[in-house]
């Protein structure tokens, strides 16, 4: 009888754990809910507190005195999907992003002028400018650091995503360096 009770309790525990995980992921929404872009919709349930590109994101970054982590990707881009899966769906990585950055997600296919300006800025700063495009921007609109695809772990000469975020935070604290090595985006006129 005791063994049967233990088995039943284990089964109940497994069911409760599954329900908790299901409800946690179903409630895990961010500011992308309701966006028309399939790429942004796909990220609406990620644990990163994503925002669409716009004035509100920059105001929030100013209020919190945090840099913006801006991710540009496309629904058809395999490396974008890979980075989403390896980094943006990982709860620990999402928590780090949410504590240190204002996260903005942009669909490559629906933000042509913005993407062109970001790629141009990263190229001028001698930073990778492909897809995905990972940009770090001050609340004033100065792109100061960026990369393309960033793996979850350091690989050869490629920094990990966590290393890149740590470097972006280090650089952000050195405002004199940002003023000397950044590209000012005309954020008011970009969409």
PDB file of C-alpha atoms in Angstrom:
ATOM      1  CA  UNK A   1       0.000   0.000   0.000  1.00  0.00           C
ATOM      2  CA  UNK A   2       2.846   2.416   0.894  1.00  0.00           C
ATOM      3  CA  UNK A   3       4.540   1.818  -2.499  1.00  0.00           C
ATOM      4  CA  UNK A   4       1.274   2.553  -4.343  1.00  0.00           C
ATOM      5  CA  UNK A   5       0.872   5.838  -2.433  1.00  0.00           C
ATOM      6  CA  UNK A   6       4.411   6.866  -3.361  1.00  0.00           C
ATOM      7  CA  UNK A   7       3.820   6.066  -7.044  1.00  0.00           C
ATOM      8  CA  UNK A   8       0.562   8.021  -7.023  1.00  0.00           C
ATOM      9  CA  UNK A   9       2.247  10.999  -5.328  1.00  0.00           C
ATOM     10  CA  UNK A  10       5.053  10.914  -7.921  1.00  0.00           C
ATOM     11  CA  UNK A  11       2.516  10.853 -10.764  1.00  0.00           C
ATOM     12  CA  UNK A  12       0.581  13.753  -9.230  1.00  0.00           C
ATOM     13  CA  UNK A  13       3.848  15.645  -8.822  1.00  0.00           C
ATOM     14  CA  UNK A  14       4.775  15.112 -12.477  1.00  0.00           C
ATOM     15  CA  UNK A  15       1.330  16.291 -13.627  1.00  0.00           C
ATOM     16  CA  UNK A  16       1.548  19.403 -11.417  1.00  0.00           C
ATOM     17  CA  UNK A  17       5.037  20.174 -12.745  1.00  0.00           C
ATOM     18  CA  UNK A  18       3.816  19.827 -16.335  1.00  0.00           C
ATOM     19  CA  UNK A  19       0.840  22.093 -15.659  1.00  0.00           C
ATOM     20  CA  UNK A  20       3.056  24.681 -13.957  1.00  0.00           C
ATOM     21  CA  UNK A  21       5.453  24.715 -16.927  1.00  0.00           C
ATOM     22  CA  UNK A  22       2.550  24.973 -19.373  1.00  0.00           C
ATOM     23  CA  UNK A  23       0.918  27.893 -17.551  1.00  0.00           C
ATOM     24  CA  UNK A  24       4.258  29.648 -17.008  1.00  0.00           C
ATOM     25  CA  UNK A  25       5.063  29.513 -20.727  1.00  0.00           C
ATOM     26  CA  UNK A  26       1.508  30.529 -21.676  1.00  0.00           C
ATOM     27  CA  UNK A  27       1.740  33.566 -19.379  1.00  0.00           C
ATOM     28  CA  UNK A  28       5.248  34.417 -20.508  1.00  0.00           C
ATOM     29  CA  UNK A  29       4.417  37.310 -22.811  1.00  0.00           C
ATOM     30  CA  UNK A  30       6.210  40.525 -23.533  1.00  0.00           C
ATOM     31  CA  UNK A  31       5.466  43.740 -25.437  1.00  0.00           C
ATOM     32  CA  UNK A  32       5.401  41.962 -28.820  1.00  0.00           C
ATOM     33  CA  UNK A  33       1.965  40.438 -28.322  1.00  0.00           C
ATOM     34  CA  UNK A  34      -0.340  41.695 -31.057  1.00  0.00           C
ATOM     35  CA  UNK A  35       2.430  42.661 -33.515  1.00  0.00           C
ATOM     36  CA  UNK A  36       1.628  41.869 -37.156  1.00  0.00           C
ATOM     37  CA  UNK A  37       5.089  40.563 -38.063  1.00  0.00           C
ATOM     38  CA  UNK A  38       5.405  36.743 -37.935  1.00  0.00           C
ATOM     39  CA  UNK A  39       8.989  37.156 -36.694  1.00  0.00           C
ATOM     40  CA  UNK A  40       7.890  39.351 -33.788  1.00  0.00           C
ATOM     41  CA  UNK A  41       4.881  37.123 -33.060  1.00  0.00           C
ATOM     42  CA  UNK A  42       7.208  34.131 -32.772  1.00  0.00           C
ATOM     43  CA  UNK A  43       9.116  35.954 -30.006  1.00  0.00           C
ATOM     44  CA  UNK A  44       6.018  37.134 -28.110  1.00  0.00           C
ATOM     45  CA  UNK A  45       6.217  34.221 -25.653  1.00  0.00           C
ATOM     46  CA  UNK A  46       9.968  34.309 -25.104  1.00  0.00           C
ATOM     47  CA  UNK A  47      11.068  35.137 -21.550  1.00  0.00           C
ATOM     48  CA  UNK A  48      12.976  38.207 -22.794  1.00  0.00           C
ATOM     49  CA  UNK A  49      10.921  41.361 -22.166  1.00  0.00           C
ATOM     50  CA  UNK A  50      11.011  42.333 -25.848  1.00  0.00           C
ATOM     51  CA  UNK A  51       9.636  45.640 -27.072  1.00  0.00           C
ATOM     52  CA  UNK A  52       9.020  46.762 -30.631  1.00  0.00           C
ATOM     53  CA  UNK A  53      11.305  49.492 -31.960  1.00  0.00           C
ATOM     54  CA  UNK A  54       9.977  52.912 -31.088  1.00  0.00           C
ATOM     55  CA  UNK A  55      10.088  55.961 -28.891  1.00  0.00           C
ATOM     56  CA  UNK A  56       8.708  54.078 -25.864  1.00  0.00           C
ATOM     57  CA  UNK A  57      11.672  51.700 -25.819  1.00  0.00           C
ATOM     58  CA  UNK A  58      14.162  54.582 -25.811  1.00  0.00           C
ATOM     59  CA  UNK A  59      12.218  56.407 -23.079  1.00  0.00           C
ATOM     60  CA  UNK A  60      12.276  53.240 -20.968  1.00  0.00           C
ATOM     61  CA  UNK A  61      16.037  52.901 -21.528  1.00  0.00           C
ATOM     62  CA  UNK A  62      16.487  56.527 -20.413  1.00  0.00           C
ATOM     63  CA  UNK A  63      14.298  55.982 -17.349  1.00  0.00           C
ATOM     64  CA  UNK A  64      16.256  52.877 -16.324  1.00  0.00           C
ATOM     65  CA  UNK A  65      19.650  54.191 -17.526  1.00  0.00           C
ATOM     66  CA  UNK A  66      20.258  50.987 -19.462  1.00  0.00           C
ATOM     67  CA  UNK A  67      21.542  50.316 -22.947  1.00  0.00           C
ATOM     68  CA  UNK A  68      19.253  48.882 -25.570  1.00  0.00           C
ATOM     69  CA  UNK A  69      19.904  45.380 -26.871  1.00  0.00           C
ATOM     70  CA  UNK A  70      18.425  45.477 -30.357  1.00  0.00           C
ATOM     71  CA  UNK A  71      17.984  42.205 -32.236  1.00  0.00           C
ATOM     72  CA  UNK A  72      17.206  42.301 -35.964  1.00  0.00           C
ATOM     73  CA  UNK A  73      16.156  39.044 -37.547  1.00  0.00           C
ATOM     74  CA  UNK A  74      13.843  37.431 -40.049  1.00  0.00           C
ATOM     75  CA  UNK A  75      11.453  34.509 -39.987  1.00  0.00           C
ATOM     76  CA  UNK A  76      13.348  32.903 -42.903  1.00  0.00           C
ATOM     77  CA  UNK A  77      16.818  33.312 -41.339  1.00  0.00           C
ATOM     78  CA  UNK A  78      18.173  30.021 -39.870  1.00  0.00           C
ATOM     79  CA  UNK A  79      20.840  31.810 -37.797  1.00  0.00           C
ATOM     80  CA  UNK A  80      18.171  34.101 -36.321  1.00  0.00           C
ATOM     81  CA  UNK A  81      16.108  31.062 -35.309  1.00  0.00           C
ATOM     82  CA  UNK A  82      19.206  29.438 -33.886  1.00  0.00           C
ATOM     83  CA  UNK A  83      20.091  32.464 -31.747  1.00  0.00           C
ATOM     84  CA  UNK A  84      16.475  32.706 -30.553  1.00  0.00           C
ATOM     85  CA  UNK A  85      16.555  29.065 -29.488  1.00  0.00           C
ATOM     86  CA  UNK A  86      20.065  29.085 -27.983  1.00  0.00           C
ATOM     87  CA  UNK A  87      19.823  32.396 -26.121  1.00  0.00           C
ATOM     88  CA  UNK A  88      16.489  34.191 -26.032  1.00  0.00           C
ATOM     89  CA  UNK A  89      14.440  31.207 -24.860  1.00  0.00           C
ATOM     90  CA  UNK A  90      16.889  30.304 -22.065  1.00  0.00           C
ATOM     91  CA  UNK A  91      15.436  31.604 -18.773  1.00  0.00           C
ATOM     92  CA  UNK A  92      18.830  32.490 -17.220  1.00  0.00           C
ATOM     93  CA  UNK A  93      19.932  34.440 -20.302  1.00  0.00           C
ATOM     94  CA  UNK A  94      16.564  36.186 -20.519  1.00  0.00           C
ATOM     95  CA  UNK A  95      16.787  37.172 -16.848  1.00  0.00           C
ATOM     96  CA  UNK A  96      20.250  38.685 -17.450  1.00  0.00           C
ATOM     97  CA  UNK A  97      18.941  40.627 -20.448  1.00  0.00           C
ATOM     98  CA  UNK A  98      15.861  41.829 -18.555  1.00  0.00           C
ATOM     99  CA  UNK A  99      18.003  43.029 -15.613  1.00  0.00           C
ATOM    100  CA  UNK A 100      20.617  44.885 -17.672  1.00  0.00           C
ATOM    101  CA  UNK A 101      19.096  46.010 -20.971  1.00  0.00           C
ATOM    102  CA  UNK A 102      15.945  47.244 -22.625  1.00  0.00           C
ATOM    103  CA  UNK A 103      15.387  44.565 -25.256  1.00  0.00           C
ATOM    104  CA  UNK A 104      14.080  45.561 -28.692  1.00  0.00           C
ATOM    105  CA  UNK A 105      13.254  43.107 -31.485  1.00  0.00           C
ATOM    106  CA  UNK A 106      13.009  44.195 -35.124  1.00  0.00           C
ATOM    107  CA  UNK A 107      11.775  42.291 -38.170  1.00  0.00           C
ATOM    108  CA  UNK A 108      14.233  42.673 -41.036  1.00  0.00           C
ATOM    109  CA  UNK A 109      11.473  42.370 -43.628  1.00  0.00           C
ATOM    110  CA  UNK A 110       9.268  45.145 -42.256  1.00  0.00           C
ATOM    111  CA  UNK A 111      11.813  47.749 -41.138  1.00  0.00           C
ATOM    112  CA  UNK A 112      13.889  48.465 -44.246  1.00  0.00           C
ATOM    113  CA  UNK A 113      15.169  52.009 -43.490  1.00  0.00           C
ATOM    114  CA  UNK A 114      15.966  51.139 -39.861  1.00  0.00           C
ATOM    115  CA  UNK A 115      17.800  47.948 -40.800  1.00  0.00           C
ATOM    116  CA  UNK A 116      19.769  49.732 -43.520  1.00  0.00           C
ATOM    117  CA  UNK A 117      20.814  52.445 -41.043  1.00  0.00           C
ATOM    118  CA  UNK A 118      21.816  49.870 -38.395  1.00  0.00           C
ATOM    119  CA  UNK A 119      23.838  47.844 -40.909  1.00  0.00           C
ATOM    120  CA  UNK A 120      25.510  51.003 -42.206  1.00  0.00           C
ATOM    121  CA  UNK A 121      26.336  52.115 -38.653  1.00  0.00           C
ATOM    122  CA  UNK A 122      27.843  48.760 -37.730  1.00  0.00           C
ATOM    123  CA  UNK A 123      29.867  48.683 -40.933  1.00  0.00           C
ATOM    124  CA  UNK A 124      31.202  52.208 -40.246  1.00  0.00           C
ATOM    125  CA  UNK A 125      32.226  51.037 -36.757  1.00  0.00           C
ATOM    126  CA  UNK A 126      33.853  47.952 -38.318  1.00  0.00           C
ATOM    127  CA  UNK A 127      31.345  45.617 -36.651  1.00  0.00           C
ATOM    128  CA  UNK A 128      29.609  42.636 -38.306  1.00  0.00           C
ATOM    129  CA  UNK A 129      26.414  43.709 -40.073  1.00  0.00           C
ATOM    130  CA  UNK A 130      24.648  40.550 -41.256  1.00  0.00           C
ATOM    131  CA  UNK A 131      21.710  38.596 -39.872  1.00  0.00           C
ATOM    132  CA  UNK A 132      20.957  38.264 -37.125  1.00  0.00           C
ATOM    133  CA  UNK A 133      22.075  41.768 -36.314  1.00  0.00           C
ATOM    134  CA  UNK A 134      22.806  42.307 -32.632  1.00  0.00           C
ATOM    135  CA  UNK A 135      23.215  45.991 -31.775  1.00  0.00           C
ATOM    136  CA  UNK A 136      23.851  47.777 -28.495  1.00  0.00           C
ATOM    137  CA  UNK A 137      22.560  51.329 -28.441  1.00  0.00           C
ATOM    138  CA  UNK A 138      22.511  54.067 -25.804  1.00  0.00           C
ATOM    139  CA  UNK A 139      19.165  55.595 -24.788  1.00  0.00           C
ATOM    140  CA  UNK A 140      20.250  58.655 -26.829  1.00  0.00           C
ATOM    141  CA  UNK A 141      20.446  56.539 -29.977  1.00  0.00           C
ATOM    142  CA  UNK A 142      24.205  55.990 -30.240  1.00  0.00           C
ATOM    143  CA  UNK A 143      25.089  52.584 -31.635  1.00  0.00           C
ATOM    144  CA  UNK A 144      28.323  51.722 -29.838  1.00  0.00           C
ATOM    145  CA  UNK A 145      28.753  47.953 -30.052  1.00  0.00           C
ATOM    146  CA  UNK A 146      27.349  45.059 -32.029  1.00  0.00           C
ATOM    147  CA  UNK A 147      27.800  41.786 -33.790  1.00  0.00           C
ATOM    148  CA  UNK A 148      25.911  39.243 -35.842  1.00  0.00           C
ATOM    149  CA  UNK A 149      25.117  35.746 -34.632  1.00  0.00           C
ATOM    150  CA  UNK A 150      26.529  35.131 -31.163  1.00  0.00           C
ATOM    151  CA  UNK A 151      26.771  31.519 -29.929  1.00  0.00           C
ATOM    152  CA  UNK A 152      25.863  30.540 -26.364  1.00  0.00           C
ATOM    153  CA  UNK A 153      29.484  29.525 -25.657  1.00  0.00           C
ATOM    154  CA  UNK A 154      32.810  31.000 -26.780  1.00  0.00           C
ATOM    155  CA  UNK A 155      33.863  29.274 -30.015  1.00  0.00           C
ATOM    156  CA  UNK A 156      37.323  29.895 -31.519  1.00  0.00           C
ATOM    157  CA  UNK A 157      37.623  33.637 -32.073  1.00  0.00           C
ATOM    158  CA  UNK A 158      33.852  34.176 -31.714  1.00  0.00           C
ATOM    159  CA  UNK A 159      32.683  35.668 -28.430  1.00  0.00           C
ATOM    160  CA  UNK A 160      29.720  34.104 -26.711  1.00  0.00           C
ATOM    161  CA  UNK A 161      26.499  36.047 -26.392  1.00  0.00           C
ATOM    162  CA  UNK A 162      27.085  36.422 -22.638  1.00  0.00           C
ATOM    163  CA  UNK A 163      30.615  37.755 -23.262  1.00  0.00           C
ATOM    164  CA  UNK A 164      29.251  40.243 -25.801  1.00  0.00           C
ATOM    165  CA  UNK A 165      26.607  41.453 -23.355  1.00  0.00           C
ATOM    166  CA  UNK A 166      29.214  41.858 -20.612  1.00  0.00           C
ATOM    167  CA  UNK A 167      31.429  43.857 -22.990  1.00  0.00           C
ATOM    168  CA  UNK A 168      28.466  46.012 -24.030  1.00  0.00           C
ATOM    169  CA  UNK A 169      27.752  46.817 -20.364  1.00  0.00           C
ATOM    170  CA  UNK A 170      31.431  47.576 -19.704  1.00  0.00           C
ATOM    171  CA  UNK A 171      31.553  49.939 -22.675  1.00  0.00           C
ATOM    172  CA  UNK A 172      28.255  51.565 -21.694  1.00  0.00           C
ATOM    173  CA  UNK A 173      29.729  52.570 -18.337  1.00  0.00           C
ATOM    174  CA  UNK A 174      32.561  54.379 -20.146  1.00  0.00           C
ATOM    175  CA  UNK A 175      30.588  57.239 -21.685  1.00  0.00           C
ATOM    176  CA  UNK A 176      33.711  59.003 -22.985  1.00  0.00           C
ATOM    177  CA  UNK A 177      34.524  55.917 -25.050  1.00  0.00           C
ATOM    178  CA  UNK A 178      30.980  55.819 -26.414  1.00  0.00           C
ATOM    179  CA  UNK A 179      31.137  59.437 -27.536  1.00  0.00           C
ATOM    180  CA  UNK A 180      34.416  58.739 -29.339  1.00  0.00           C
ATOM    181  CA  UNK A 181      33.434  55.374 -30.862  1.00  0.00           C
ATOM    182  CA  UNK A 182      29.764  55.378 -31.741  1.00  0.00           C
ATOM    183  CA  UNK A 183      27.378  56.194 -34.536  1.00  0.00           C
ATOM    184  CA  UNK A 184      24.396  58.433 -33.753  1.00  0.00           C
ATOM    185  CA  UNK A 185      21.205  57.076 -35.227  1.00  0.00           C
ATOM    186  CA  UNK A 186      18.384  59.398 -36.155  1.00  0.00           C
ATOM    187  CA  UNK A 187      15.968  57.360 -34.060  1.00  0.00           C
ATOM    188  CA  UNK A 188      13.135  59.894 -34.355  1.00  0.00           C
ATOM    189  CA  UNK A 189      12.944  59.361 -38.121  1.00  0.00           C
ATOM    190  CA  UNK A 190      13.556  55.598 -38.283  1.00  0.00           C
ATOM    191  CA  UNK A 191      10.805  53.013 -38.302  1.00  0.00           C
TER     192      UNK A 191
END
